[in-house]
């Protein structure tokens, strides 16, 4: 087999001088390519050196290696929760279980006490065993390949046999152990959904089983009364733990809340107010305490004590001296119409507008974000399902956009959206507007050293839980529109820059409606 070489052999009749010239041209091309690659690397290093120290410091704390280790260490439950936060629904295998559980519950609900027999006694003694797909019902469903009819038969036989062997001891209060926290939380969420469907009220409804309109949330008697008793006992215990957490916080960390609690205790120090914060963090007293004090600190910072105890109105934000009229008008922050497919509000932050128009102030943007998040609270569905944050970064996003002020603003924004207002931020979508041509395709913005550092910094700042709920969109409009559709977000809810058909007139219409309500 003849030996092949990349060097071009001189053709017959070609002079030695021409061959030498061609060889020099090839060498020059190779040298130019090496120099260009070296220059690009030096440009990256130069840009990286211009980043604020806090970016470099935080970026070094969360590298791709750390991210890989963190993902590998996730439990099955954590993976399922992250999947549901991003896509709005559980993984397929869990959906199957939950649908089967709902069918099983429906089958049991139409049976008479006589037909249920021993199972009726069990449902009265241990009602929470039958409200969560993670508990008692799931065992029988899995044993019967998720066939509800067969699971009902097996469950009936189980309790008949249990009562035959143990007698009344089978239904003793301690026979099945204390209710699992997960079951209690699912029961609370179930009551929230029922109250929303029947009363069409806002979030303050369900945390304690009462609505703002007064009176108890509609409920069935008997079985649900027992569940409500368990819920209230659980909430009172978590309130006690929350108060203990607040007592342990240093004074410097809770000054704004202490002032608010002293000035208007019926609001800032009320059980109803605290339960709203507990509810937003799945009743974790440690997180609720920190979110509560962060809420009041942020509200005092953005609006001052004089406006801290009443609703913030659009008319207040229209104030030219300290409001955020321009940020609202330009839609730097805004809500998208309706909700996504899974009941979540969609909040859009146009960082591209902020970074390309110096008239938009950081404090004005934070005030606008505060207002829209609070507006979302009056939608009961958002208080159950949370909201999705979409951040649009500008085309040509570069190191020139990153400085100490920008880093401080990013920290305050992420505090406001995920650790302050009592709404769950279910997912964060960062969208980088890029238009690389074919020559640049292999070296887009994501390959640049500085951008990797910025992404690492942001992932470090948002924390472990939110890192699994973060999606960076860098594809074409068509690709990313398809990705948003997978998450339950429609074309009509996305701006043109992301391939959507969102009508900016909605922003003005929404604000006009709010002004009319406020007047």
mmCIF file of C-alpha atoms in Angstrom, residues 310-479:
data_model
loop_
_atom_site.group_PDB
_atom_site.id
_atom_site.type_symbol
_atom_site.label_atom_id
_atom_site.label_comp_id
_atom_site.label_asym_id
_atom_site.label_seq_id
_atom_site.Cartn_x
_atom_site.Cartn_y
_atom_site.Cartn_z
ATOM 1 C CA UNK A 310 -49.877 48.227 53.511
ATOM 2 C CA UNK A 311 -50.174 46.891 49.983
ATOM 3 C CA UNK A 312 -47.817 48.410 47.415
ATOM 4 C CA UNK A 313 -49.921 49.972 44.650
ATOM 5 C CA UNK A 314 -49.050 50.803 41.061
ATOM 6 C CA UNK A 315 -49.691 54.465 41.886
ATOM 7 C CA UNK A 316 -46.916 54.254 44.476
ATOM 8 C CA UNK A 317 -44.551 52.805 41.906
ATOM 9 C CA UNK A 318 -45.452 55.539 39.418
ATOM 10 C CA UNK A 319 -43.738 58.088 41.657
ATOM 11 C CA UNK A 320 -40.958 59.608 39.545
ATOM 12 C CA UNK A 321 -38.714 60.355 42.520
ATOM 13 C CA UNK A 322 -38.350 56.920 44.065
ATOM 14 C CA UNK A 323 -40.710 54.575 42.209
ATOM 15 C CA UNK A 324 -40.061 52.352 39.200
ATOM 16 C CA UNK A 325 -42.351 53.803 36.570
ATOM 17 C CA UNK A 326 -39.830 53.446 33.750
ATOM 18 C CA UNK A 327 -38.964 49.847 34.662
ATOM 19 C CA UNK A 328 -42.666 48.936 34.730
ATOM 20 C CA UNK A 329 -43.430 50.776 31.483
ATOM 21 C CA UNK A 330 -40.513 49.193 29.619
ATOM 22 C CA UNK A 331 -41.345 45.727 30.929
ATOM 23 C CA UNK A 332 -37.921 45.092 32.438
ATOM 24 C CA UNK A 333 -39.843 42.829 34.820
ATOM 25 C CA UNK A 334 -43.302 41.564 33.968
ATOM 26 C CA UNK A 335 -45.724 38.683 34.283
ATOM 27 C CA UNK A 336 -46.711 36.583 31.304
ATOM 28 C CA UNK A 337 -50.425 36.068 30.603
ATOM 29 C CA UNK A 338 -52.149 33.356 32.596
ATOM 30 C CA UNK A 339 -50.199 30.437 34.009
ATOM 31 C CA UNK A 340 -48.201 27.620 32.538
ATOM 32 C CA UNK A 341 -49.753 24.220 31.898
ATOM 33 C CA UNK A 342 -49.176 23.226 35.525
ATOM 34 C CA UNK A 343 -50.603 26.300 37.274
ATOM 35 C CA UNK A 344 -47.349 28.208 37.801
ATOM 36 C CA UNK A 345 -47.058 31.952 37.238
ATOM 37 C CA UNK A 346 -44.347 33.044 34.807
ATOM 38 C CA UNK A 347 -42.178 36.007 35.792
ATOM 39 C CA UNK A 348 -39.846 37.394 33.127
ATOM 40 C CA UNK A 349 -36.788 39.526 33.904
ATOM 41 C CA UNK A 350 -35.411 41.297 30.838
ATOM 42 C CA UNK A 351 -31.771 41.610 31.840
ATOM 43 C CA UNK A 352 -31.079 42.485 28.209
ATOM 44 C CA UNK A 353 -33.076 45.710 28.638
ATOM 45 C CA UNK A 354 -31.446 46.496 31.969
ATOM 46 C CA UNK A 355 -27.931 46.064 30.601
ATOM 47 C CA UNK A 356 -28.528 48.058 27.423
ATOM 48 C CA UNK A 357 -30.382 51.043 28.917
ATOM 49 C CA UNK A 358 -28.658 52.943 31.720
ATOM 50 C CA UNK A 359 -31.925 54.646 32.681
ATOM 51 C CA UNK A 360 -33.087 51.435 34.372
ATOM 52 C CA UNK A 361 -31.944 51.465 37.989
ATOM 53 C CA UNK A 362 -31.202 48.386 40.052
ATOM 54 C CA UNK A 363 -33.432 49.552 42.910
ATOM 55 C CA UNK A 364 -36.293 50.234 40.467
ATOM 56 C CA UNK A 365 -36.003 46.749 38.996
ATOM 57 C CA UNK A 366 -36.058 45.179 42.456
ATOM 58 C CA UNK A 367 -39.185 47.174 43.339
ATOM 59 C CA UNK A 368 -40.862 46.025 40.138
ATOM 60 C CA UNK A 369 -39.943 42.402 40.870
ATOM 61 C CA UNK A 370 -41.331 42.741 44.401
ATOM 62 C CA UNK A 371 -44.598 44.119 43.057
ATOM 63 C CA UNK A 372 -45.118 41.367 40.503
ATOM 64 C CA UNK A 373 -44.309 38.595 42.973
ATOM 65 C CA UNK A 374 -46.831 40.044 45.409
ATOM 66 C CA UNK A 375 -49.385 40.341 42.618
ATOM 67 C CA UNK A 376 -48.863 36.616 42.004
ATOM 68 C CA UNK A 377 -49.781 35.875 45.618
ATOM 69 C CA UNK A 378 -53.379 36.798 44.914
ATOM 70 C CA UNK A 379 -53.559 33.906 42.487
ATOM 71 C CA UNK A 380 -54.200 30.874 44.656
ATOM 72 C CA UNK A 381 -52.777 28.528 42.034
ATOM 73 C CA UNK A 382 -49.382 30.249 42.188
ATOM 74 C CA UNK A 383 -49.329 29.838 45.949
ATOM 75 C CA UNK A 384 -49.727 26.096 45.506
ATOM 76 C CA UNK A 385 -47.596 25.595 42.407
ATOM 77 C CA UNK A 386 -45.190 28.545 42.714
ATOM 78 C CA UNK A 387 -43.695 30.545 39.882
ATOM 79 C CA UNK A 388 -41.099 30.135 37.150
ATOM 80 C CA UNK A 389 -38.443 32.804 36.605
ATOM 81 C CA UNK A 390 -37.195 33.423 33.062
ATOM 82 C CA UNK A 391 -34.142 35.672 32.705
ATOM 83 C CA UNK A 392 -33.240 36.969 29.245
ATOM 84 C CA UNK A 393 -29.571 37.900 28.838
ATOM 85 C CA UNK A 394 -28.543 40.232 26.000
ATOM 86 C CA UNK A 395 -27.032 39.280 22.690
ATOM 87 C CA UNK A 396 -23.317 39.961 22.954
ATOM 88 C CA UNK A 397 -23.316 39.330 26.717
ATOM 89 C CA UNK A 398 -19.710 39.928 27.705
ATOM 90 C CA UNK A 399 -17.342 40.781 30.518
ATOM 91 C CA UNK A 400 -18.240 44.453 30.086
ATOM 92 C CA UNK A 401 -21.624 43.664 31.646
ATOM 93 C CA UNK A 402 -20.079 42.153 34.778
ATOM 94 C CA UNK A 403 -18.841 44.435 37.558
ATOM 95 C CA UNK A 404 -19.120 44.703 41.328
ATOM 96 C CA UNK A 405 -22.453 46.538 41.159
ATOM 97 C CA UNK A 406 -23.867 43.883 38.840
ATOM 98 C CA UNK A 407 -22.729 41.139 41.211
ATOM 99 C CA UNK A 408 -24.336 42.875 44.193
ATOM 100 C CA UNK A 409 -27.543 43.328 42.218
ATOM 101 C CA UNK A 410 -27.538 39.639 41.226
ATOM 102 C CA UNK A 411 -27.242 38.622 44.881
ATOM 103 C CA UNK A 412 -30.141 40.886 45.908
ATOM 104 C CA UNK A 413 -32.277 39.668 43.023
ATOM 105 C CA UNK A 414 -31.742 36.008 43.854
ATOM 106 C CA UNK A 415 -32.476 36.781 47.534
ATOM 107 C CA UNK A 416 -35.728 38.472 46.550
ATOM 108 C CA UNK A 417 -36.890 35.731 44.191
ATOM 109 C CA UNK A 418 -36.015 32.643 46.213
ATOM 110 C CA UNK A 419 -35.409 33.597 49.858
ATOM 111 C CA UNK A 420 -37.762 36.456 50.597
ATOM 112 C CA UNK A 421 -41.319 36.642 49.246
ATOM 113 C CA UNK A 422 -43.374 33.631 50.447
ATOM 114 C CA UNK A 423 -43.763 32.042 47.019
ATOM 115 C CA UNK A 424 -41.857 29.049 45.728
ATOM 116 C CA UNK A 425 -39.522 29.715 42.824
ATOM 117 C CA UNK A 426 -39.884 26.361 41.102
ATOM 118 C CA UNK A 427 -37.364 26.816 38.292
ATOM 119 C CA UNK A 428 -34.943 29.362 36.845
ATOM 120 C CA UNK A 429 -34.411 29.619 33.087
ATOM 121 C CA UNK A 430 -31.498 31.754 31.881
ATOM 122 C CA UNK A 431 -31.750 32.517 28.168
ATOM 123 C CA UNK A 432 -28.643 33.716 26.332
ATOM 124 C CA UNK A 433 -29.500 35.484 23.091
ATOM 125 C CA UNK A 434 -26.796 34.384 20.641
ATOM 126 C CA UNK A 435 -26.590 34.321 16.871
ATOM 127 C CA UNK A 436 -23.351 32.535 15.991
ATOM 128 C CA UNK A 437 -22.606 31.923 12.336
ATOM 129 C CA UNK A 438 -21.149 28.644 11.120
ATOM 130 C CA UNK A 439 -17.552 29.842 11.478
ATOM 131 C CA UNK A 440 -18.226 30.849 15.104
ATOM 132 C CA UNK A 441 -20.380 27.840 15.912
ATOM 133 C CA UNK A 442 -17.500 25.914 17.447
ATOM 134 C CA UNK A 443 -16.518 28.833 19.588
ATOM 135 C CA UNK A 444 -19.687 30.378 20.971
ATOM 136 C CA UNK A 445 -20.010 32.407 24.130
ATOM 137 C CA UNK A 446 -20.302 29.309 26.287
ATOM 138 C CA UNK A 447 -16.762 28.200 25.400
ATOM 139 C CA UNK A 448 -15.264 31.412 26.736
ATOM 140 C CA UNK A 449 -13.423 31.197 30.012
ATOM 141 C CA UNK A 450 -15.074 34.251 31.485
ATOM 142 C CA UNK A 451 -18.595 32.998 30.791
ATOM 143 C CA UNK A 452 -17.805 29.660 32.432
ATOM 144 C CA UNK A 453 -16.632 31.583 35.478
ATOM 145 C CA UNK A 454 -19.820 33.653 35.604
ATOM 146 C CA UNK A 455 -21.990 30.521 35.303
ATOM 147 C CA UNK A 456 -20.017 28.800 38.055
ATOM 148 C CA UNK A 457 -20.426 31.844 40.274
ATOM 149 C CA UNK A 458 -24.174 31.959 39.709
ATOM 150 C CA UNK A 459 -24.605 28.243 40.340
ATOM 151 C CA UNK A 460 -22.679 28.591 43.577
ATOM 152 C CA UNK A 461 -24.806 31.536 44.716
ATOM 153 C CA UNK A 462 -28.197 29.951 44.050
ATOM 154 C CA UNK A 463 -27.426 26.961 46.270
ATOM 155 C CA UNK A 464 -27.722 23.213 45.985
ATOM 156 C CA UNK A 465 -31.511 22.954 45.740
ATOM 157 C CA UNK A 466 -31.819 25.500 42.929
ATOM 158 C CA UNK A 467 -28.875 24.174 40.964
ATOM 159 C CA UNK A 468 -31.039 21.172 40.103
ATOM 160 C CA UNK A 469 -33.829 23.533 38.996
ATOM 161 C CA UNK A 470 -31.698 25.696 36.720
ATOM 162 C CA UNK A 471 -31.729 25.561 32.919
ATOM 163 C CA UNK A 472 -29.378 27.570 30.698
ATOM 164 C CA UNK A 473 -30.878 28.040 27.212
ATOM 165 C CA UNK A 474 -28.327 28.717 24.463
ATOM 166 C CA UNK A 475 -29.847 27.073 21.393
ATOM 167 C CA UNK A 476 -31.787 28.469 18.463
ATOM 168 C CA UNK A 477 -35.238 29.983 18.916
ATOM 169 C CA UNK A 478 -36.840 26.820 17.554
ATOM 170 C CA UNK A 479 -34.852 24.551 19.876
#
